[in-house]
XYZ file of C-alpha atoms in Angstrom:
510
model
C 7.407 -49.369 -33.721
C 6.607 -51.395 -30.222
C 9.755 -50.583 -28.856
C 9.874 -46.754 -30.175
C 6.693 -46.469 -28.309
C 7.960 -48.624 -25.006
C 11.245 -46.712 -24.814
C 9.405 -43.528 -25.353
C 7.194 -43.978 -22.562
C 10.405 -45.367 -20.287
C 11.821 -42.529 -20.703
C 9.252 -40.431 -20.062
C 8.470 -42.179 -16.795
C 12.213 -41.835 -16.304
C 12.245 -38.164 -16.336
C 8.870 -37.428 -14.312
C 10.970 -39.962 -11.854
C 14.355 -37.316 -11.965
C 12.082 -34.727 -11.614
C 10.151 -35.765 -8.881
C 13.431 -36.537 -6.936
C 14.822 -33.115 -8.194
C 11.591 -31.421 -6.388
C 11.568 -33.483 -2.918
C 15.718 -32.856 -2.941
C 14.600 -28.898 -2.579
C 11.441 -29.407 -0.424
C 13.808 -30.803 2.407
C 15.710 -27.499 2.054
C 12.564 -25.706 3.130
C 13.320 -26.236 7.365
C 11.766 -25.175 10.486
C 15.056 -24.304 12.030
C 15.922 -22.025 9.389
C 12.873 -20.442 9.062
C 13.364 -19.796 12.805
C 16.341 -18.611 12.592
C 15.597 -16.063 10.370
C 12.503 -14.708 11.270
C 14.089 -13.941 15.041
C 16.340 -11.665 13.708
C 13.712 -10.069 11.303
C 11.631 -10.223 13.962
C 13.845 -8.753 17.218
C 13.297 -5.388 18.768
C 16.954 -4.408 17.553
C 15.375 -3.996 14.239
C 12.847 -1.223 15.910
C 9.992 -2.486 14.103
C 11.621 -2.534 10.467
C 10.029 1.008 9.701
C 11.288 4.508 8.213
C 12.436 6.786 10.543
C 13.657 5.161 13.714
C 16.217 5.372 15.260
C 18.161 2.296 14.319
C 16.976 1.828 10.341
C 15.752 -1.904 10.558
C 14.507 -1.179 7.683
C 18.074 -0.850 5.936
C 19.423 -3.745 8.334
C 16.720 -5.954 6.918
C 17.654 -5.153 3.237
C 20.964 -5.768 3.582
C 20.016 -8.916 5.169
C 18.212 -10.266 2.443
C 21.044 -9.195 -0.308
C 23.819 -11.136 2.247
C 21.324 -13.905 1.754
C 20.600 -13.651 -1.544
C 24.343 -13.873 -2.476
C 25.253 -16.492 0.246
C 22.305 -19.152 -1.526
C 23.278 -18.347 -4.622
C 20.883 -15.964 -6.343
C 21.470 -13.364 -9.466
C 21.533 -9.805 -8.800
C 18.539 -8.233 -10.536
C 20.032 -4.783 -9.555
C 23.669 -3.877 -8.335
C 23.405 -5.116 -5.573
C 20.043 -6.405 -5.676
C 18.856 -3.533 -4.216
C 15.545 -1.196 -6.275
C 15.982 1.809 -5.024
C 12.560 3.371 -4.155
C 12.347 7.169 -3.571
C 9.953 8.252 -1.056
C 9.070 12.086 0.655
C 9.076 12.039 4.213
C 6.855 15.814 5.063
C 7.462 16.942 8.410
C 4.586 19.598 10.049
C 4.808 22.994 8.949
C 5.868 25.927 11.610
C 5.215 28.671 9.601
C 1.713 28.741 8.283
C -0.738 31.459 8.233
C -3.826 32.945 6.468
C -4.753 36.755 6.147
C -7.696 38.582 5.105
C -6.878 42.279 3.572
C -9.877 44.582 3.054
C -9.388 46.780 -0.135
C -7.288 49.522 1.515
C -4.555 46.980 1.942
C -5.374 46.711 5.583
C -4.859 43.192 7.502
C -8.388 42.502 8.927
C -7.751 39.121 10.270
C -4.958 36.643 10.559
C -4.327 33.068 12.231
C -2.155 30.256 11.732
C -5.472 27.668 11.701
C -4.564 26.647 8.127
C -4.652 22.889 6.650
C -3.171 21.587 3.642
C -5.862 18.645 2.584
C -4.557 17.033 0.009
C -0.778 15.491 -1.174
C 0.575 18.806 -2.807
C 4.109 19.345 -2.067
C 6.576 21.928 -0.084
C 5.441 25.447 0.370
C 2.233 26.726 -1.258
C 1.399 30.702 -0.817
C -0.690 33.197 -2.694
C -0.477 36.852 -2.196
C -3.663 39.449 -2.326
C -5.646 36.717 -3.658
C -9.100 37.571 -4.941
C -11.603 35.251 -3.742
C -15.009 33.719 -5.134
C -17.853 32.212 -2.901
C -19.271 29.053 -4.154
C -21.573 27.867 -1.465
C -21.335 24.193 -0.971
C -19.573 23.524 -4.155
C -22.773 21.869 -5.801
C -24.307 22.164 -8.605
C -21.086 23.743 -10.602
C -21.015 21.819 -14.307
C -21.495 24.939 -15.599
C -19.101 27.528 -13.530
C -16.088 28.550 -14.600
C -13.346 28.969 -11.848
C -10.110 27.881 -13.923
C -7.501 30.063 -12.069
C -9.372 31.133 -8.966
C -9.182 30.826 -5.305
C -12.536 29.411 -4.589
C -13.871 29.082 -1.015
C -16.491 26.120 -0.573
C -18.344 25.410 2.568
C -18.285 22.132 4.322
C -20.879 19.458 3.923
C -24.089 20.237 1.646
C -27.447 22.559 2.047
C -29.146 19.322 3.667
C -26.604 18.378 6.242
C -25.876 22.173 7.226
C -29.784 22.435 7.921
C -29.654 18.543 9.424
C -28.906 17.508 13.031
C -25.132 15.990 12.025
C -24.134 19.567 11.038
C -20.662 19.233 12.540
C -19.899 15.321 10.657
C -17.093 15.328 8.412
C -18.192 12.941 6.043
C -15.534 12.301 3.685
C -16.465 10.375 0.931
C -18.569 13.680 0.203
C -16.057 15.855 0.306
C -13.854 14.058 -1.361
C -15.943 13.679 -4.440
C -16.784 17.850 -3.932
C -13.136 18.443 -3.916
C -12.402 15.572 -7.057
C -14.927 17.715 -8.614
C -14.158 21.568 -8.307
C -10.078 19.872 -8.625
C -11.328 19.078 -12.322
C -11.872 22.702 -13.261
C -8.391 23.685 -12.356
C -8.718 26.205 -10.110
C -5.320 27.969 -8.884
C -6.770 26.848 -5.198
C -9.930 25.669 -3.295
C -10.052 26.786 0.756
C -13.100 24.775 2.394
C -14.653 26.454 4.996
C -15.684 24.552 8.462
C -19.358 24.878 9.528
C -19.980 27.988 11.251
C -22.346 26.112 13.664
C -19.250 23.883 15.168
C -18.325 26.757 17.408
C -15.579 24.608 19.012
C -14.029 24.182 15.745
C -13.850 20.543 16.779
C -13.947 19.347 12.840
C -11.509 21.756 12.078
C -9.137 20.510 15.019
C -9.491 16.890 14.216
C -8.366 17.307 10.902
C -5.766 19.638 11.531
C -4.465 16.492 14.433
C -4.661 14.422 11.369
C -3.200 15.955 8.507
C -0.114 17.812 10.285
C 1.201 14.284 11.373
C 4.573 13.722 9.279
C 3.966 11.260 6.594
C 5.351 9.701 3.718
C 4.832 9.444 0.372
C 6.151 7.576 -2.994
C 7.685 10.678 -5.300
C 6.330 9.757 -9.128
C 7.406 10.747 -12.272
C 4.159 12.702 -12.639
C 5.490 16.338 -12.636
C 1.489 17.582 -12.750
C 0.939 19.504 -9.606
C -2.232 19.697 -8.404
C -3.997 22.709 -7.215
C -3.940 22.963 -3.395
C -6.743 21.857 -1.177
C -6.720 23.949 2.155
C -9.285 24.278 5.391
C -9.941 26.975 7.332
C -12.235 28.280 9.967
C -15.234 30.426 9.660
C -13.667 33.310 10.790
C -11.653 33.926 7.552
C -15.010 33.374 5.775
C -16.599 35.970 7.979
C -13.357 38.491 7.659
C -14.281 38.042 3.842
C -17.763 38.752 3.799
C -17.040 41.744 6.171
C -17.837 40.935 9.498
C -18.474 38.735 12.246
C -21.446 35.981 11.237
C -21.799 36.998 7.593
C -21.342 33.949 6.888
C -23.863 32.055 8.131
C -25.945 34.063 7.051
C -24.249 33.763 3.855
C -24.343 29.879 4.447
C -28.388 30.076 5.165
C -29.587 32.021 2.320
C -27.712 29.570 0.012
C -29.399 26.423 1.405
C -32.690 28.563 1.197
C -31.960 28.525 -2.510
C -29.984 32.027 -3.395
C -27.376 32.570 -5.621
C -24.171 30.708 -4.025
C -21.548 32.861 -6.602
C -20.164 35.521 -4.806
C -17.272 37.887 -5.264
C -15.755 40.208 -2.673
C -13.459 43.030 -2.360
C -11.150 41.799 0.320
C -8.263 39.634 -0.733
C -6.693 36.844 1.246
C -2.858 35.580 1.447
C -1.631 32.599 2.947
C 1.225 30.036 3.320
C 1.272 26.308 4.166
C 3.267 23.507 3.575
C 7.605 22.549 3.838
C 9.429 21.045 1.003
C 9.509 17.420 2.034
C 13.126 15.366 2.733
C 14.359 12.739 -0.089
C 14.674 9.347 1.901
C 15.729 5.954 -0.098
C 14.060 2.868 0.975
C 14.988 -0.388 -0.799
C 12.986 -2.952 -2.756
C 15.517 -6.276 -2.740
C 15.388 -8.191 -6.274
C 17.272 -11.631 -6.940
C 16.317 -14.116 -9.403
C 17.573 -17.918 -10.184
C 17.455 -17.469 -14.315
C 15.699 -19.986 -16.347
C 17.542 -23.082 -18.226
C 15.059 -22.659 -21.606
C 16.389 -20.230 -23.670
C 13.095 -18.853 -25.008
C 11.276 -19.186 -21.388
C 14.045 -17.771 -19.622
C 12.516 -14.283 -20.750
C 9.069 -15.189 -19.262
C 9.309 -14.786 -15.035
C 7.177 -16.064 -12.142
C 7.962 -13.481 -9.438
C 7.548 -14.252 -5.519
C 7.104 -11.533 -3.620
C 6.756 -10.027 0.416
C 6.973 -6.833 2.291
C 9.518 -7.028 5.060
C 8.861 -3.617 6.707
C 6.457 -3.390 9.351
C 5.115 0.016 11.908
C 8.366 0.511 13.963
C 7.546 1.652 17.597
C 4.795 3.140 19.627
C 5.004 6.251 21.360
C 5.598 4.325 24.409
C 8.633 2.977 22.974
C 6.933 -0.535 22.483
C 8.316 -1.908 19.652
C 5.895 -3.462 16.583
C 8.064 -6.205 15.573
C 5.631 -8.059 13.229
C 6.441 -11.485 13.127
C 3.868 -12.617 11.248
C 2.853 -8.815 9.446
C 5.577 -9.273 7.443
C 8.541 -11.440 8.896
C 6.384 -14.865 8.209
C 5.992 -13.925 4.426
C 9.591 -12.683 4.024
C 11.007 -15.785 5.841
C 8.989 -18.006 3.846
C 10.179 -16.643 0.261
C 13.619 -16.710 1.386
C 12.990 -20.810 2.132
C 11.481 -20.690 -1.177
C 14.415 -19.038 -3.066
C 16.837 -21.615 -1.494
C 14.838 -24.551 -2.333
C 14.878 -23.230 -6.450
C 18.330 -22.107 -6.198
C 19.397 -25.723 -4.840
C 18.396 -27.393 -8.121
C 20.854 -29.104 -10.253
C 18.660 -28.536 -13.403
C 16.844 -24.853 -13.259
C 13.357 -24.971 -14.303
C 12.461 -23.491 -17.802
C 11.232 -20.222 -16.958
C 13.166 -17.697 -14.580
C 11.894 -17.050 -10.720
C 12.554 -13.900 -9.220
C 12.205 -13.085 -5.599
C 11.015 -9.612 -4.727
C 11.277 -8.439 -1.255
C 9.286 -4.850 -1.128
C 9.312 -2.391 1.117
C 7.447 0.457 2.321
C 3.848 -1.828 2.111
C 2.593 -0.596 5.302
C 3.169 3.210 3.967
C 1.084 3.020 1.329
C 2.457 -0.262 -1.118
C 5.417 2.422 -2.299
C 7.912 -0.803 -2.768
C 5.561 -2.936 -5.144
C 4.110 0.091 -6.875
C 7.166 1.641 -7.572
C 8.314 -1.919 -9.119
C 5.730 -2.031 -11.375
C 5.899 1.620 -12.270
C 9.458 0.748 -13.091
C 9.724 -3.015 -13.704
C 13.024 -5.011 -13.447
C 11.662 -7.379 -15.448
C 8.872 -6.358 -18.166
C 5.366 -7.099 -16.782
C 3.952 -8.087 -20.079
C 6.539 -11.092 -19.546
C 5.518 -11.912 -15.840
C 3.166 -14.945 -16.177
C 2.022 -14.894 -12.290
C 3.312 -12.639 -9.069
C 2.292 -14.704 -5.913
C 2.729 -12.167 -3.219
C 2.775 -13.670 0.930
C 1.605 -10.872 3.449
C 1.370 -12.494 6.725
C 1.270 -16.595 6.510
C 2.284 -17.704 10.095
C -0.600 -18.198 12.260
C -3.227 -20.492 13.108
C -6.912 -19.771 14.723
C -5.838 -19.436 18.649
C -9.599 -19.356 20.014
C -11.182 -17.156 21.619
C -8.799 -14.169 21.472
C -8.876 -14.141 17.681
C -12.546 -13.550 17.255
C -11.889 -9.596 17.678
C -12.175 -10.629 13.968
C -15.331 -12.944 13.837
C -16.928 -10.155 11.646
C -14.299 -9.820 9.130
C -14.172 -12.550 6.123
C -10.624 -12.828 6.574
C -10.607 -14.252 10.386
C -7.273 -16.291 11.105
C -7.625 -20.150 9.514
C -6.784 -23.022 11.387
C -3.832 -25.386 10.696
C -4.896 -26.451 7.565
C -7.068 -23.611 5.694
C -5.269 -21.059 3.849
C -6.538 -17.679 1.744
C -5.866 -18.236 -1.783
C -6.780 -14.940 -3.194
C -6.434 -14.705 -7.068
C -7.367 -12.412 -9.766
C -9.287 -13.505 -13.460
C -6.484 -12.503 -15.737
C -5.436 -16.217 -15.956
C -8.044 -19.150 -14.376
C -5.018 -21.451 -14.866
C -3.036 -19.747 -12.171
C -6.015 -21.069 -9.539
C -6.319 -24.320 -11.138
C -2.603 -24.974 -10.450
C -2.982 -23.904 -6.995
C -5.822 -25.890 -5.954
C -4.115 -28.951 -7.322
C -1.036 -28.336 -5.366
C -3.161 -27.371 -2.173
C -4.791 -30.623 -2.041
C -1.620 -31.965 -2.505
C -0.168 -30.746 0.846
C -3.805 -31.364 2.753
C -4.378 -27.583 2.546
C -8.125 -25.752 1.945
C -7.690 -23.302 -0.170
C -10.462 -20.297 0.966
C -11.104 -18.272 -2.740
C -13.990 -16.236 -1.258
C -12.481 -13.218 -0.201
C -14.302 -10.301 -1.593
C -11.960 -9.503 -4.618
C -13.231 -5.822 -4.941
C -11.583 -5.143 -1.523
C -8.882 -7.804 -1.136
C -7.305 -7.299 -4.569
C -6.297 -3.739 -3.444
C -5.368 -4.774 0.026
C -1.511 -5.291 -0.346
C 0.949 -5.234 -2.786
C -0.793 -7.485 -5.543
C -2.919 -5.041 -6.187
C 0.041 -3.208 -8.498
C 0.520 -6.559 -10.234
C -2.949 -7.008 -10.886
C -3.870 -3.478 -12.309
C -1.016 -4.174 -14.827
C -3.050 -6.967 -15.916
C -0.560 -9.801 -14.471
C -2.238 -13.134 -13.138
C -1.712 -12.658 -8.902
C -1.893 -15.302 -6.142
C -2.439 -13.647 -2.851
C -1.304 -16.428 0.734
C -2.447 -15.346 3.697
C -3.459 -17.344 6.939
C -5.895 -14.186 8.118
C -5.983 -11.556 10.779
C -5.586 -12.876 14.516
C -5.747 -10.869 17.540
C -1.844 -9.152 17.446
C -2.616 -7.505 13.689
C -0.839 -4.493 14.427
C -0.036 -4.870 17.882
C 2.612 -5.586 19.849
C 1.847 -8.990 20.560
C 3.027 -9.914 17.019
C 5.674 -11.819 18.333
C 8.336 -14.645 17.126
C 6.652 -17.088 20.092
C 2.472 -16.807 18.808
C 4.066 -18.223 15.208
C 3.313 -21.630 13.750
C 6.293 -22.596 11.724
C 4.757 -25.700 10.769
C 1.965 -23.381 9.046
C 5.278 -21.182 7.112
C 6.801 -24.448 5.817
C 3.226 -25.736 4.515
C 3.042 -22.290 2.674
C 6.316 -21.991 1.656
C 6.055 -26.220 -0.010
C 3.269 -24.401 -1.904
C 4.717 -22.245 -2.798
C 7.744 -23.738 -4.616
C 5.378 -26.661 -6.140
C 3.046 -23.998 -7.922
C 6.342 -22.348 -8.904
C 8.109 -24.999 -10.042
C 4.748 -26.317 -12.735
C 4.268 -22.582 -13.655
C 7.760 -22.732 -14.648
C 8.201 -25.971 -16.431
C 4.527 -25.211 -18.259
C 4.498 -24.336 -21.786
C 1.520 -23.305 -22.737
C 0.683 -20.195 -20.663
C -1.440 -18.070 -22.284
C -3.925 -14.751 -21.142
């Protein structure tokens, strides 16, 4: 029984021994030079900023990068090709809008092209003869039925019309009034500007903003909603039947009159192009498991590689560190696991995303339509921006944020509480390295702050490695030459040791 027990602990001792030599053999293929290497392509204005749109697609060059990578080290296609296609609408400014009042004769009694499409609805949205009905500032409507209508809502409330901020566009306000009156399904909702900003500067602000081209992820939710539109009081007033009704209109309902009105004049309008079908790419590889029950259980590593393409000076945003440190870093990472003689038990997959900086369309889009099933994903540890260190003075443009750029040896370490484990684990292998692991980040906030967040409403355990905002965040200055490699490779170590115990762990359970 002595020597059972004696052998049984020999060889016990013998295999924590292989596998501590298996684990330092792929550390040393984590390398500065390498991570250099990569990164300065990733990272070079010939890559225009890795962003839809430009004129060379970085963003495709990068992609294809990774996949030449992926198969050159080794890794499994998770896809053909290990490329996710992600669909996404690109919605250029519309030339072609307009809004008309008719009285009830038929007769055009006022018409402009000041028309603004608030909300996401897409291509071309027009109504013909349209009656209209007046509901003040769109408070106070529980009980109204407008299901079907064209409903015209003033800006702002009875207080702030009557206040000294008249003109503010405070959005969180309207946003709830439009949330609100969107509820009741109404075929349309126009909100009116206050007649009081004569210069229509609120109007003209908004119209700078929403008219931009932009981008958007197309779902599989076929539900359109109503259209959200702004005009200026002049249609209001060509409605009511003259010039200044409605102020007048707008006073007597603050005053406390009926806001409910219905009018005889009709309105017609058009706004809006049908958007152009682009294809972005998320990249997925994997290095499968060697258990053949774990292997269907999968720690996923994951980083955006686009970034905000070029200025319109021509300056080109080549974010080293926003997102080229994190994508550098995983593809260190994904070497180191695919060098091992003996896999680990549970499968690693290696998601590069793209799109983050549009909106999180990659990750989203991969959980909406997982490669490999979420409820089997035991932790997604996702690196947005991990290659910097506190450079004084410069970076305390971001002294009031609680996400200010570490120094060498501090780290964010941002986790959700699907899975306390997940932390544990990381704050064992932190102190391991000599790192300080900074939990505090507000999690309301930071949880929805990059692509985690998709993981994490899915109810998957997330790890979030960042080294903080510095002075370059989104400028130009984010440049191959301001990043500490020492910092990737200390980030990158971490992250293959917490990879490498979440993998060989068998009891994971949330």
């Amino acid at each position: 029984m002595l020597i059972r027990k004696i052998a049984l602990i020999y060889f016990s001792l013998l295999a924590l021994l292989f596998s501590a030599n298996a684990q330092n053999e792929a550390l040393a293929k984590i390398d500065i030079p390498d991570l250099k290497e990569y990164l300065t392509f990733i990272a070079s204005d010939e890559l225009q900023g890795r962003e839809l749109g430009t004129e060379v697609n970085g963003l495709e060059i990068t992609a294809n990068y990774l996949a030449a990578y992926a198969t050159e080290i080794g890794l499994k296609p998770a896809v053909e090709n290990y490329f996710q296609t992600v669909p996404v609408l690109h919605t250029t400014r519309s030339k072609n809008d307009f809004i008309e009042v008719k009285n009830k004769k038929g007769k055009s009694v006022y018409r402009s092209e000041e028309l603004v499409k608030l909300n996401q609805s897409h291509g071309v949205f027009s109504l013909d003869k349209e009656s209209v009905l007046f509901i003040g500032f769109g408070e106070n409507i529980e009980s109204l039925d407008i299901e079907d209508k064209l409903v015209i809502v003033a800006q702002g409330n009875a207080e702030s019309f009557s206040g000294e901020e008249a003109f503010k566009w405070q959005n969180r306000l309207e946003r709830a009034k439009m949330n609100a009156i969107i509820e009741k399904q109404p075929k349309a909702m126009l909100m009116i500007t206050n007649p009081k900003d004569t210069e229509n500067k609120i109007f003209k602000q908004l119209q700078g903003w929403m008219n931009r081209p932009g981008y958007s992820l197309k779902t599989d939710d076929l539900t359109e909603q109503p259209a959200v539109l702004l005009a200026t009081p002049k249609v209001a007033d060509a409605l009511l039947g003259k010039k200044g009704e409605y102020i007048k209109y707008l006073e007597e309902v603050a005053a406390g009159s009926e806001a409910v009105t219905e009018v005889s004049e009709t309105l017609s309008l058009k706004t809006g192009v049908e958007p152009e079908l682009l294809e972005a790419k998320n990249v997925v590889a994997y290095v499968e498991g060697s258990d053949p029950v774990l292997q269907n259980e999968y720690i996923v590593f994951m980083a955006h590689y686009d970034h905000i393409g070029v200025g319109k000076d021509g300056d080109v945003y080549n974010g080293a560190d926003d997102n080229g440190s994190g994508t550098v870093a995983i593809m260190e990472v994904a070497e180191a696991f695919a060098s091992l003689k003996e896999k680990p038990k549970r499968s690693i997959v290696f998601l590069w995303v793209t799109c983050e900086e549009k909106g999180h369309f990659g990750s989203r889009y991969y959980c909406d339509h997982p490669v490999f099933p979420l409820d089997k994903t035991v932790a997604s540890i996702n690196l947005d921006m991990v290659g910097r260190v506190y450079d004084g003075p410069r970076d305390d443009v971001w002294k009031d944020s609680p996400k200010k750029v570490k120094d060498f040896d501090g780290l964010y370490t941002l986790a959700n509480d699907v899975w306390p484990g997940l932390a544990e684990i990381n704050a064992a292998h932190c102190a391991e390295l000599g790192l300080v692991p900074d939990s505090s980040l507000p999690k309301e906030r930071f949880l929805r702050a990059s692509d985690h967040y998709h993981f994490h409403k899915y109810g998957v355990p997330i790890l979030n490695y960042a080294t903080g905002y510095h002075a370059d965040y989104h400028k130009v200055g984010d440049e191959v030459e301001r990043i500490n490699f020492e910092k990737i490779k200390r980030v990158a170590d971490l992250c293959f040791l917490v990879g490498f115990d979440l993998a060989n762990k068998i009891d994971i359970e949330f």
